[in-house]
mmCIF file of C-alpha atoms in Angstrom:
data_model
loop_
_atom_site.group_PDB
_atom_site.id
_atom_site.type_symbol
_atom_site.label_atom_id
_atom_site.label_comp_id
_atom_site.label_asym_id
_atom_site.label_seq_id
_atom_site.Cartn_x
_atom_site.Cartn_y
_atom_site.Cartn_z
ATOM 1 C CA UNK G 1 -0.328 51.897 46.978
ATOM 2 C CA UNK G 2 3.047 51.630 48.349
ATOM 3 C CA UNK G 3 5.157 49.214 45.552
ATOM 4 C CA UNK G 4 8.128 48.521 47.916
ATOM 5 C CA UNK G 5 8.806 49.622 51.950
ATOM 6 C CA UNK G 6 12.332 49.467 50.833
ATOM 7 C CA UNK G 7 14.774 52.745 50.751
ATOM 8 C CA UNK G 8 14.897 52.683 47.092
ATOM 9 C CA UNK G 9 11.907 53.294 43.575
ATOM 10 C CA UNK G 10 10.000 50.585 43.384
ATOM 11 C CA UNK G 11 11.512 48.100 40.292
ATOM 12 C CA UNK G 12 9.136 47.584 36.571
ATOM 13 C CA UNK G 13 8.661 44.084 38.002
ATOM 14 C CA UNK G 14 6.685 45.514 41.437
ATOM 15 C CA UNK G 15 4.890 47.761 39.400
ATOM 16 C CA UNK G 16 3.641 45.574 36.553
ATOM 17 C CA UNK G 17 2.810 42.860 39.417
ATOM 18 C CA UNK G 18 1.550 45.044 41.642
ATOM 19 C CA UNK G 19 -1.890 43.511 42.821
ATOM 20 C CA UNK G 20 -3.965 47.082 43.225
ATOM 21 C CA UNK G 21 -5.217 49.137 40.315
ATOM 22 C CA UNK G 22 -3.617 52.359 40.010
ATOM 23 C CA UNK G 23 -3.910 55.716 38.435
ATOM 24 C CA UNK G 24 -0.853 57.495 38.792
ATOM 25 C CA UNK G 25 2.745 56.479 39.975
ATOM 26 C CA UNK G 26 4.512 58.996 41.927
ATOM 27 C CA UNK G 27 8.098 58.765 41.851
ATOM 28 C CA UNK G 28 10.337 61.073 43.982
ATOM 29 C CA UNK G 29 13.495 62.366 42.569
ATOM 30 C CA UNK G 30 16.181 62.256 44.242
ATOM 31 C CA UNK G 31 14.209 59.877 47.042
ATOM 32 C CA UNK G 32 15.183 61.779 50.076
ATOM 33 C CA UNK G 33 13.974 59.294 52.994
ATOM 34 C CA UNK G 34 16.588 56.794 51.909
ATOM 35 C CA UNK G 35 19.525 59.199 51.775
ATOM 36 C CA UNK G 36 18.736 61.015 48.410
ATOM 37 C CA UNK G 37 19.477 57.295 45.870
ATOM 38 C CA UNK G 38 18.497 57.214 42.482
ATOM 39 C CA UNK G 39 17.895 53.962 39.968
ATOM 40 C CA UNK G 40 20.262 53.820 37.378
ATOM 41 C CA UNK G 41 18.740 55.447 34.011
ATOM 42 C CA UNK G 42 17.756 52.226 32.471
ATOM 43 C CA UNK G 43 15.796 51.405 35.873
ATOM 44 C CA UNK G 44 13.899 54.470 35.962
ATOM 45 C CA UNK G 45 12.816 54.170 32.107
ATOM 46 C CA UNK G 46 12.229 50.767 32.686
ATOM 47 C CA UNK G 47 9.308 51.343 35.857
ATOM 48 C CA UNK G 48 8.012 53.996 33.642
ATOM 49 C CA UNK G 49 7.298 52.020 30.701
ATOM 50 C CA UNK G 50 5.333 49.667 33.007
ATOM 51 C CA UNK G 51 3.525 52.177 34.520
ATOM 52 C CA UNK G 52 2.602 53.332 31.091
ATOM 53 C CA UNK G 53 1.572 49.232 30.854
ATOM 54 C CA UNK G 54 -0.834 49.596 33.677
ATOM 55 C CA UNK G 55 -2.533 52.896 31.761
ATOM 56 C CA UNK G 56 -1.329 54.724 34.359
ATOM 57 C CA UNK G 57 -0.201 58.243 34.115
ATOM 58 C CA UNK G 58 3.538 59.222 35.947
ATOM 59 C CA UNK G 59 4.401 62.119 38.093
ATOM 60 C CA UNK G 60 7.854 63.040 39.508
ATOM 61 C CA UNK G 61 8.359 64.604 42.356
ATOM 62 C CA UNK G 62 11.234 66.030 41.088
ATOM 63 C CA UNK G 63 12.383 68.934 43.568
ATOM 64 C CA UNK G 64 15.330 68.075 43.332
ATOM 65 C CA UNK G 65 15.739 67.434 40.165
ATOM 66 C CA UNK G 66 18.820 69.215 39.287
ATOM 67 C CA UNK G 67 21.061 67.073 41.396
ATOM 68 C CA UNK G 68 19.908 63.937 39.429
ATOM 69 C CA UNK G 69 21.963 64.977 36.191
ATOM 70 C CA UNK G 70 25.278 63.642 37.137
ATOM 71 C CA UNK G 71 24.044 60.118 38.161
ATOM 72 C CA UNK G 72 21.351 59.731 34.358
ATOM 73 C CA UNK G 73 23.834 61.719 32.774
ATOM 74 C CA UNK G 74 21.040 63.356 31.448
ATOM 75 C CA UNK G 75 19.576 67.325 31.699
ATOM 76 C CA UNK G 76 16.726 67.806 33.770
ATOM 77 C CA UNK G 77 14.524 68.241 30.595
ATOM 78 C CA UNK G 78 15.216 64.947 29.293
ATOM 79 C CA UNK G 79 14.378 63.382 32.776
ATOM 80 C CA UNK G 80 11.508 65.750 32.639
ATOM 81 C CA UNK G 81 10.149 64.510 29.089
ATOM 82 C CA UNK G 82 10.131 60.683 31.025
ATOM 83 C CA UNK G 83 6.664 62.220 32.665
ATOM 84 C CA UNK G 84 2.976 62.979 32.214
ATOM 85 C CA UNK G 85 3.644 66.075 35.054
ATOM 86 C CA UNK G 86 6.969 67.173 37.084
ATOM 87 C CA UNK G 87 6.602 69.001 40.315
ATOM 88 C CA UNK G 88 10.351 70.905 40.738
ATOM 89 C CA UNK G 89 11.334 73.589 43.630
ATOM 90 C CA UNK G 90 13.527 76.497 42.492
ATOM 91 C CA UNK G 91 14.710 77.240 45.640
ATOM 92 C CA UNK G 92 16.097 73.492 46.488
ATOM 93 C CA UNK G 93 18.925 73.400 45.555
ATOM 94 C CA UNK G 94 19.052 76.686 43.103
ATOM 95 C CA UNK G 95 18.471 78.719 46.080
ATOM 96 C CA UNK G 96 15.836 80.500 43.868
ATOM 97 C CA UNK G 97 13.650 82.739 45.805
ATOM 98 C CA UNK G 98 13.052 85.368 43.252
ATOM 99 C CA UNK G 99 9.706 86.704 45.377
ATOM 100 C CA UNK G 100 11.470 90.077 46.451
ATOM 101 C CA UNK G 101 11.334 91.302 42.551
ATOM 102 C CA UNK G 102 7.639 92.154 42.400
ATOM 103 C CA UNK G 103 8.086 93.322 45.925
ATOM 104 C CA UNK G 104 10.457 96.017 44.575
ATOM 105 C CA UNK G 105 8.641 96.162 41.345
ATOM 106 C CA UNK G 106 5.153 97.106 43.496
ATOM 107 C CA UNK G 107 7.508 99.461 45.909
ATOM 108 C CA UNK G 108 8.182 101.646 42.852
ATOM 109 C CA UNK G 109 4.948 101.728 41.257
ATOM 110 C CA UNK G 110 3.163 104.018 43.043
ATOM 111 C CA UNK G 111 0.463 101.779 45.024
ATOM 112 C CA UNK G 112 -0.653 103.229 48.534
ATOM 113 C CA UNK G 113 0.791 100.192 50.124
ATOM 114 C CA UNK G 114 1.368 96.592 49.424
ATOM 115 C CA UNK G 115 2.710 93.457 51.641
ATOM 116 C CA UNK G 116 4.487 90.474 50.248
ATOM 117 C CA UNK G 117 3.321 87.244 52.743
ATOM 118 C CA UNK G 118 5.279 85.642 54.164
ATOM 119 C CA UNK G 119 8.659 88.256 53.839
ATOM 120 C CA UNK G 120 10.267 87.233 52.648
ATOM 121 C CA UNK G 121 8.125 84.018 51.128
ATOM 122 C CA UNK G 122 9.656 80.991 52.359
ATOM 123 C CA UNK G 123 9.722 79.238 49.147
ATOM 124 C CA UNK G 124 8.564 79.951 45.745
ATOM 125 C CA UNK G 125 5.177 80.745 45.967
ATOM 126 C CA UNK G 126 3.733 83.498 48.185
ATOM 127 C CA UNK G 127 0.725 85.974 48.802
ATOM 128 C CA UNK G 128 0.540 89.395 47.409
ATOM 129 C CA UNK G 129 -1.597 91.570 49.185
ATOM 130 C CA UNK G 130 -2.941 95.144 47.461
ATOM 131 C CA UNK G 131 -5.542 97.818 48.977
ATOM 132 C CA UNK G 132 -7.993 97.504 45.941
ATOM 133 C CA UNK G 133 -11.084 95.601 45.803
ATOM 134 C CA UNK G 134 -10.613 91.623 43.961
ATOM 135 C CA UNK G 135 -13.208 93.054 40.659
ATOM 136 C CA UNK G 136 -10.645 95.697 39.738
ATOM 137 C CA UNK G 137 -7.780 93.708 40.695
ATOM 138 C CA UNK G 138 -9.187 90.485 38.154
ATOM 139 C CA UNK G 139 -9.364 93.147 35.347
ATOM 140 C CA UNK G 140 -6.141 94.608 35.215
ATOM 141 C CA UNK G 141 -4.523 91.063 34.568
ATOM 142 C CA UNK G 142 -6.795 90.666 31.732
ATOM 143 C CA UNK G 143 -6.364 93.800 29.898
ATOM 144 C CA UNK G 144 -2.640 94.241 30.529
ATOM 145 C CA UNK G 145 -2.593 89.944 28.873
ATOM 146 C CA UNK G 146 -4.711 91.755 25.630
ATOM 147 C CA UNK G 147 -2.467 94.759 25.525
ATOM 148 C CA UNK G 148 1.147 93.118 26.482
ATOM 149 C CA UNK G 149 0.903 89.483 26.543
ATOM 150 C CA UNK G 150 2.270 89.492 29.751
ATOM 151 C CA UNK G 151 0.237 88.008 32.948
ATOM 152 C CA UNK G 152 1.833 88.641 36.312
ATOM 153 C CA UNK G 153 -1.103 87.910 38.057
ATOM 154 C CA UNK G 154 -4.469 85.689 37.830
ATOM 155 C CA UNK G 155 -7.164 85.812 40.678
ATOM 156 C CA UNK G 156 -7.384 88.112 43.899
ATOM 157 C CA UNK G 157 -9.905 87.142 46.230
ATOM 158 C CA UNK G 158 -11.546 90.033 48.959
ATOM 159 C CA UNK G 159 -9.651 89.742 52.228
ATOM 160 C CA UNK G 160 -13.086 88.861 53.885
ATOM 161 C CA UNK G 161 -13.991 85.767 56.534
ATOM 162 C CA UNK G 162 -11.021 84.609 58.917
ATOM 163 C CA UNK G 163 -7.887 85.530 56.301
ATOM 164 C CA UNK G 164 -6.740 88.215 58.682
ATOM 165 C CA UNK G 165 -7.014 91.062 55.797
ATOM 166 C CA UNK G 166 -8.839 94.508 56.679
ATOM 167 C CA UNK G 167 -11.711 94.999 54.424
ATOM 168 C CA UNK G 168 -10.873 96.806 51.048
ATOM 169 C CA UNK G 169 -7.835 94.504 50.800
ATOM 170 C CA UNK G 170 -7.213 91.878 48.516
ATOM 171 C CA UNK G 171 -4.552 88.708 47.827
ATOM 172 C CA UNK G 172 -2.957 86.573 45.335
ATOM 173 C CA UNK G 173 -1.391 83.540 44.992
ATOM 174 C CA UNK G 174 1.886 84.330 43.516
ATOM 175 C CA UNK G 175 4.116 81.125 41.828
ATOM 176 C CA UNK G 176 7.383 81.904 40.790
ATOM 177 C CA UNK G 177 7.890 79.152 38.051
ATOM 178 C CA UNK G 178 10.125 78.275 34.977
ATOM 179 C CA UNK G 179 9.091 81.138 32.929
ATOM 180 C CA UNK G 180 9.753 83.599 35.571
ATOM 181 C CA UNK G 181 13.684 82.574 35.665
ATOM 182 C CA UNK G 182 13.997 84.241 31.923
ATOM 183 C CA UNK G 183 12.836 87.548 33.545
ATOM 184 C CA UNK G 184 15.118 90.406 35.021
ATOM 185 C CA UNK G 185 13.927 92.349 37.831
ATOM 186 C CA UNK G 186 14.203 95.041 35.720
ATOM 187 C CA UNK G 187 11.305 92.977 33.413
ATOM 188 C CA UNK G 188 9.423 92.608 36.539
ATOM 189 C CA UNK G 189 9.671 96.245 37.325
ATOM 190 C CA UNK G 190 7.962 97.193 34.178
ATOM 191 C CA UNK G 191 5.347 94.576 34.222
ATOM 192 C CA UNK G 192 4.160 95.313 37.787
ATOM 193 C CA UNK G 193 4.450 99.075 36.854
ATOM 194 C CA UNK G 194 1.838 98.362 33.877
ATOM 195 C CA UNK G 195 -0.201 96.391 35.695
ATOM 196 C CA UNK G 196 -0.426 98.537 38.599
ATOM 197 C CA UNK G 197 -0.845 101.467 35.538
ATOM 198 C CA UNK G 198 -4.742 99.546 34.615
ATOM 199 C CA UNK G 199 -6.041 100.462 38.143
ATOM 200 C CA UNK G 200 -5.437 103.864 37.815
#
């Protein structure tokens, strides 16, 4: 359901009389096809209150959310806190790509070998690949979480069936998200070295 064909949101009044039932309104932040424009603050809390009128939940494709500050005069939290979920890209913007840290962190750990995929990732989430088999590799994440609290990593899957992997290899979705900003490499260094420590 497409509220307006116009290069702007759609307005409260298009959403509330919008003529199809709905389950989620998507709202891009900054909208990009129309040259990056915004709604004024009042606009955008307006079409989410009648979104919230229609029982339906609100998602903002907010990638580039941290240019929208200067124009709400608000932080990107507080534009955050306006939705049920937030999609953001670190490396929009930020020029975040923070995948080369557990690349170095696996380089000095001691593991036979180890590729980062794509190298370097193209945005902020990438593959790890690791010459063990998945079972030990599922483990490790779970005992270093009971032991540290820390969880760098959550399920490998056997490099089997058309994903280009030799056997005995495995992979893992890596996301480098909020929480991984507040690390230092040299944090990363010392998880992956723990980690890498359980399959031992």
């Amino acid at each position: 359901m497409r509220p307006t064909s116009e290069p702007r949101l759609p307005s409260a009044e298009e959403v509330r009389e919008s003529p199809e039932p709905f389950g989620t309104l998507m709202l891009e932040l900054p909208l990009r096809d129309a040259g990056f424009v915004l709604p004024a603050w009042e606009e955008l809390t307006a079409v989410v209150e009648a979104a919230r009128e229609r029982d339906a939940a609100v998602h903002f494709d907010g990638a580039r959310l941290w240019e929208c500050g200067a124009r709400f005069g608000r932080g990107p939290s507080e534009v955050a806190h306006l939705a049920d979920t937030v999609y953001v890209s670190f490396y929009k913007s930020l020029g975040g790509l923070s995948g080369p840290a557990p690349a170095e962190g696996l380089a000095a750990s001691g593991v036979p070998w180890f590729r980062v995929r794509p190298g370097p990732p193209h945005t902020h989430r990438f593959q790890d690949w690791l010459p063990y088999g998945a079972g030990a590799l599922d483990e490790a994440p779970v005992r270093q979480a009971e032991e540290t609290g820390v969880t760098l990593f959550c399920r490998w899957s056997a490099g089997a069936g058309g994903t280009g992997l030799p056997p005995g290899v495995s992979y893992t979705e890596v996301t480098e998200a909020a929480g991984g900003l507040l690390w230092a490499a040299a944090d990363v260094r010392e998880a992956v070295a723990g980690f890498v420590g359980l399959l031992e």
